[in-house]
């Protein structure tokens, strides 16, 4: 079973930046989407950004212009560049890989933005 492992989370101040990484333990062929989701305490998990097999991206309105999702297929790695971080970005961030018959999640990485 392929595993997804997130890294790069941490504690930052308002306005600072972080880059999250999600490394897959092996190449996953035929993926439809990979994406980043987040879940804040007491809230539902929500989509942050997704990228499809052609490289097309989609972002939640709350992060547009601040976050950038990208992937390096050679390294089996997904990234999320987060700039101008706000306290409301505080959450556990999860990596997801999806295709029909497969819906993989990582264990999550905590991002805390302090004011």
Coordinates of C-alpha atoms in Angstrom, one line a residue:
X1 CA 0.0 0.0 0.0
X2 CA 1.4 3.4 -1.0
X3 CA 1.7 5.8 1.8
X4 CA 1.6 9.7 1.8
X5 CA 3.8 11.5 4.3
X6 CA 3.4 15.2 4.9
X7 CA 6.1 17.4 6.3
X8 CA 6.9 21.1 6.7
X9 CA 4.3 22.2 9.2
X10 CA 5.2 24.3 12.2
X11 CA 4.6 27.5 14.2
X12 CA 4.9 30.8 12.4
X13 CA 3.9 34.4 12.8
X14 CA 1.3 36.2 10.9
X15 CA 2.5 37.1 7.4
X16 CA 5.2 34.5 7.3
X17 CA 5.5 31.6 4.9
X18 CA 5.7 27.8 5.0
X19 CA 6.1 25.1 2.4
X20 CA 4.4 21.8 3.0
X21 CA 5.6 18.6 1.2
X22 CA 3.8 15.3 0.7
X23 CA 6.0 12.4 -0.4
X24 CA 4.4 9.3 -1.8
X25 CA 6.3 6.1 -1.0
X26 CA 5.9 5.0 -4.6
X27 CA 4.6 6.3 -7.9
X28 CA 0.8 6.2 -8.2
X29 CA -0.2 5.8 -11.8
X30 CA -3.4 7.1 -13.2
X31 CA -4.2 9.6 -10.4
X32 CA -7.0 12.0 -11.2
X33 CA -6.2 14.5 -8.4
X34 CA -3.8 15.3 -5.7
X35 CA -4.6 17.9 -3.2
X36 CA -4.2 19.6 0.2
X37 CA -7.0 19.7 2.7
X38 CA -7.1 21.2 6.2
X39 CA -9.1 20.7 9.4
X40 CA -9.2 23.2 12.2
X41 CA -10.4 22.3 15.7
X42 CA -14.2 21.8 15.8
X43 CA -14.5 22.3 12.0
X44 CA -15.0 20.0 9.1
X45 CA -12.1 19.1 6.8
X46 CA -12.0 21.4 3.8
X47 CA -10.3 21.6 0.5
X48 CA -7.4 24.0 0.2
X49 CA -6.0 23.3 -3.2
X50 CA -6.0 20.5 -5.8
X51 CA -4.1 19.7 -8.9
X52 CA -5.2 17.3 -11.6
X53 CA -3.2 15.0 -13.9
X54 CA -2.8 17.8 -16.5
X55 CA -1.5 20.3 -13.9
X56 CA -4.7 22.3 -13.7
X57 CA -5.2 23.8 -10.2
X58 CA -8.1 24.9 -8.1
X59 CA -8.0 26.8 -4.8
X60 CA -10.4 27.6 -2.1
X61 CA -11.2 31.3 -2.2
X62 CA -9.7 31.9 1.2
X63 CA -6.2 31.0 -0.1
X64 CA -6.2 32.3 -3.6
X65 CA -3.3 34.5 -4.3
X66 CA -1.5 33.3 -1.2
X67 CA -1.0 29.6 -1.6
X68 CA 0.4 27.6 -4.6
X69 CA 0.1 23.9 -5.1
X70 CA 2.6 22.1 -7.3
X71 CA 3.9 18.6 -7.9
X72 CA 7.2 17.0 -8.9
X73 CA 6.3 13.7 -10.6
X74 CA 9.9 12.6 -10.7
X75 CA 10.1 12.8 -6.9
X76 CA 6.5 11.6 -6.3
X77 CA 6.0 14.7 -4.2
X78 CA 3.3 17.3 -3.8
X79 CA 3.9 20.8 -2.4
X80 CA 2.0 23.6 -1.0
X81 CA 3.7 27.0 -0.8
X82 CA 1.9 29.1 1.8
X83 CA 2.5 32.9 1.9
X84 CA 1.1 35.7 3.9
X85 CA -0.2 33.3 6.5
X86 CA -3.1 34.3 8.7
X87 CA -4.3 33.0 12.1
X88 CA -7.3 31.4 10.3
X89 CA -4.9 29.2 8.3
X90 CA -4.2 27.4 11.6
X91 CA -5.2 23.7 11.1
X92 CA -3.9 20.2 10.5
X93 CA -3.1 20.0 6.8
X94 CA -3.6 16.7 5.0
X95 CA -2.4 15.4 1.6
X96 CA -4.7 13.4 -0.6
X97 CA -4.3 11.3 -3.7
X98 CA -7.4 10.2 -5.6
X99 CA -8.4 8.1 -8.5
X100 CA -11.3 5.8 -9.0
X101 CA -10.9 3.0 -6.5
X102 CA -8.2 4.8 -4.5
X103 CA -8.5 7.6 -2.0
X104 CA -5.3 8.0 0.0
X105 CA -4.7 10.3 2.9
X106 CA -1.5 11.3 4.8
X107 CA -1.3 11.5 8.6
X108 CA -1.4 15.3 8.6
X109 CA 1.0 18.1 9.6
X110 CA 0.1 20.9 12.0
X111 CA 0.3 24.5 10.9
X112 CA -0.1 27.1 13.6
X113 CA -0.1 30.8 12.7
X114 CA 0.3 33.1 15.8
X115 CA -0.7 36.7 16.0

